[in-house]
Amino acid sequence: MKYIALLRGINVSGHKKIPMAELRTLLTDSGLENVQTYIQTGNVIFDAAASAEILKNQIEVAVKNHFGFDVPVLVITPKVLRQIFNDCPFSEEKKQNSYFSLLYDAPKQELIDAVVEIKYPNEEVSITKNCIYFYCSTGYGKTKYNNNFFEKKLNVTATARNYKTMLKLLSLSE
């Protein structure tokens, strides 16, 4: 079965450095097949027979043992990623400039309700059980809504990808 693994917080500002060639070799040696990566931010497409939960644990342990630090990993199927992508509530124009913050666990509804009440100029957010869709007309570098903001407010682990990365992961995995 085809899977996509999203590693959170690697190769950002010199922290948790993981060379993609080394990651591909590590994951292949740990039993995953047809391993390919996309850009340096921890996007891995591979084939495996195990469940997503088993694969998540397998990848986290392999990374910890080899690189010496913990990295949260989200493992999903291309079908789930496609559904998340298609469920984006924004217009096509806004969608193309949006970020998709994929959630490792579903946040509590009362936390979602509290976050959607927080409004910032030029920014829009929509939260589901598995993704936070956010758009900022002035660019992600200037947004108040960022991955750390959402993780703290929703008490969940999340990893953000932009529209172009989502499209590329879908094309590589389908």
XYZ file of C-alpha atoms in Angstrom:
174
model
C 0.000 0.000 0.000
C 1.175 3.537 -0.793
C 1.714 5.939 2.137
C 2.899 9.472 2.771
C 4.888 10.295 5.902
C 5.153 13.903 7.050
C 7.961 14.607 9.510
C 7.403 17.648 11.699
C 10.027 20.312 12.301
C 13.099 18.949 10.536
C 15.689 21.008 8.637
C 14.208 24.284 9.900
C 16.720 27.029 10.775
C 19.507 24.495 11.204
C 17.610 22.384 13.745
C 17.025 18.635 13.545
C 19.040 18.225 10.370
C 18.152 15.144 8.361
C 19.672 14.771 4.880
C 17.030 13.330 2.561
C 19.384 10.799 0.931
C 20.280 9.477 4.384
C 16.600 9.362 5.368
C 15.708 7.416 2.201
C 18.459 4.870 2.947
C 17.414 4.586 6.602
C 13.772 3.990 5.748
C 14.602 1.535 2.976
C 16.869 -0.388 5.365
C 14.036 -0.440 7.925
C 11.792 -2.288 5.471
C 9.912 0.383 3.544
C 9.811 0.032 -0.234
C 10.070 2.508 -3.128
C 11.047 5.290 -0.721
C 11.183 8.765 -2.242
C 11.406 12.176 -0.609
C 10.256 15.580 -1.737
C 12.180 18.717 -0.716
C 14.026 19.016 2.591
C 11.041 19.465 4.929
C 10.308 15.821 5.631
C 7.919 14.562 2.961
C 8.298 10.844 2.265
C 6.326 8.651 -0.132
C 6.725 4.887 0.194
C 5.082 1.469 -0.048
C 4.530 -0.844 2.912
C 2.219 -3.626 4.033
C 1.787 -2.514 7.676
C -0.825 -0.165 9.151
C -0.275 3.600 9.320
C 0.077 3.470 13.127
C 2.748 0.750 12.990
C 4.604 2.649 10.258
C 4.445 5.916 12.237
C 6.072 4.198 15.215
C 8.606 2.410 13.002
C 9.723 5.667 11.347
C 9.871 7.592 14.646
C 12.029 4.867 16.245
C 14.314 4.625 13.200
C 14.842 8.418 13.151
C 15.438 8.549 16.929
C 17.927 5.658 16.841
C 19.814 6.953 13.794
C 19.758 10.747 14.213
C 19.434 10.927 18.004
C 16.341 13.120 18.332
C 12.575 12.752 18.389
C 10.552 13.744 15.334
C 6.758 13.486 15.287
C 5.619 11.603 12.178
C 2.195 11.562 10.528
C 1.523 8.661 8.157
C -1.481 8.900 5.839
C -2.657 7.440 2.557
C -2.832 9.407 -0.692
C -6.638 9.030 -0.511
C -6.746 10.796 2.879
C -4.392 13.538 1.657
C -6.555 14.026 -1.462
C -9.679 14.339 0.707
C -7.997 16.905 2.976
C -6.868 18.853 -0.092
C -10.302 18.732 -1.721
C -12.068 19.759 1.504
C -10.296 23.141 1.602
C -13.132 25.636 2.111
C -11.456 28.586 0.405
C -11.945 29.845 -3.142
C -9.498 28.443 -5.682
C -7.533 31.701 -5.665
C -7.169 31.686 -1.877
C -6.575 27.927 -1.800
C -3.519 28.356 -4.033
C -2.036 30.691 -1.389
C -3.154 28.708 1.650
C -1.444 26.460 4.138
C -2.675 23.084 5.249
C -1.719 22.225 8.814
C -2.307 18.496 9.117
C -3.272 17.315 12.584
C -1.823 14.226 14.256
C -4.923 13.943 16.480
C -8.392 15.481 16.384
C -8.636 18.542 18.652
C -11.448 18.912 21.182
C -14.430 20.797 19.786
C -14.383 23.401 22.564
C -10.779 24.264 21.656
C -11.707 24.558 17.972
C -14.619 26.838 18.893
C -12.303 29.070 20.949
C -9.680 29.334 18.183
C -12.128 30.224 15.405
C -13.300 33.149 17.544
C -9.792 34.657 17.380
C -9.722 36.955 14.370
C -6.800 38.730 12.737
C -6.986 41.184 9.823
C -6.238 39.667 6.390
C -6.292 36.114 7.787
C -8.823 33.304 7.554
C -8.909 29.927 9.253
C -11.086 26.838 9.056
C -10.505 23.834 11.321
C -11.626 20.229 10.832
C -10.769 17.067 12.767
C -7.672 16.447 10.642
C -6.600 19.785 9.142
C -6.351 23.497 9.777
C -6.759 25.480 6.578
C -5.335 28.950 6.830
C -4.940 31.838 4.470
C -3.131 35.134 4.985
C -3.276 37.775 2.272
C -0.002 39.322 3.479
C 1.963 36.039 3.410
C 2.790 33.240 5.829
C 5.873 34.989 7.183
C 3.698 37.740 8.624
C 0.742 35.689 9.870
C -0.355 35.461 13.485
C -1.766 32.043 12.621
C 1.185 29.691 12.422
C 1.784 26.067 13.272
C 3.016 26.798 16.818
C -0.025 29.023 17.489
C -2.404 26.236 16.461
C -0.535 23.523 18.361
C -0.674 25.533 21.598
C -4.292 26.649 21.247
C -5.616 23.236 20.151
C -3.278 21.086 22.256
C -2.300 18.943 19.250
C 0.736 18.214 17.106
C 0.499 19.537 13.551
C 2.695 19.955 10.501
C 2.056 22.589 7.838
C 2.440 22.270 4.084
C 1.678 24.833 1.409
C -0.546 24.332 -1.626
C 2.321 23.509 -4.012
C 3.752 20.878 -1.669
C 0.319 19.291 -1.232
C -0.107 19.112 -5.021
C 3.346 17.595 -5.504
C 2.802 14.969 -2.787
C -0.480 14.005 -4.419
C 1.098 13.705 -7.871
C 4.040 11.664 -6.566
C 1.803 9.297 -4.611
C -1.079 8.680 -7.004
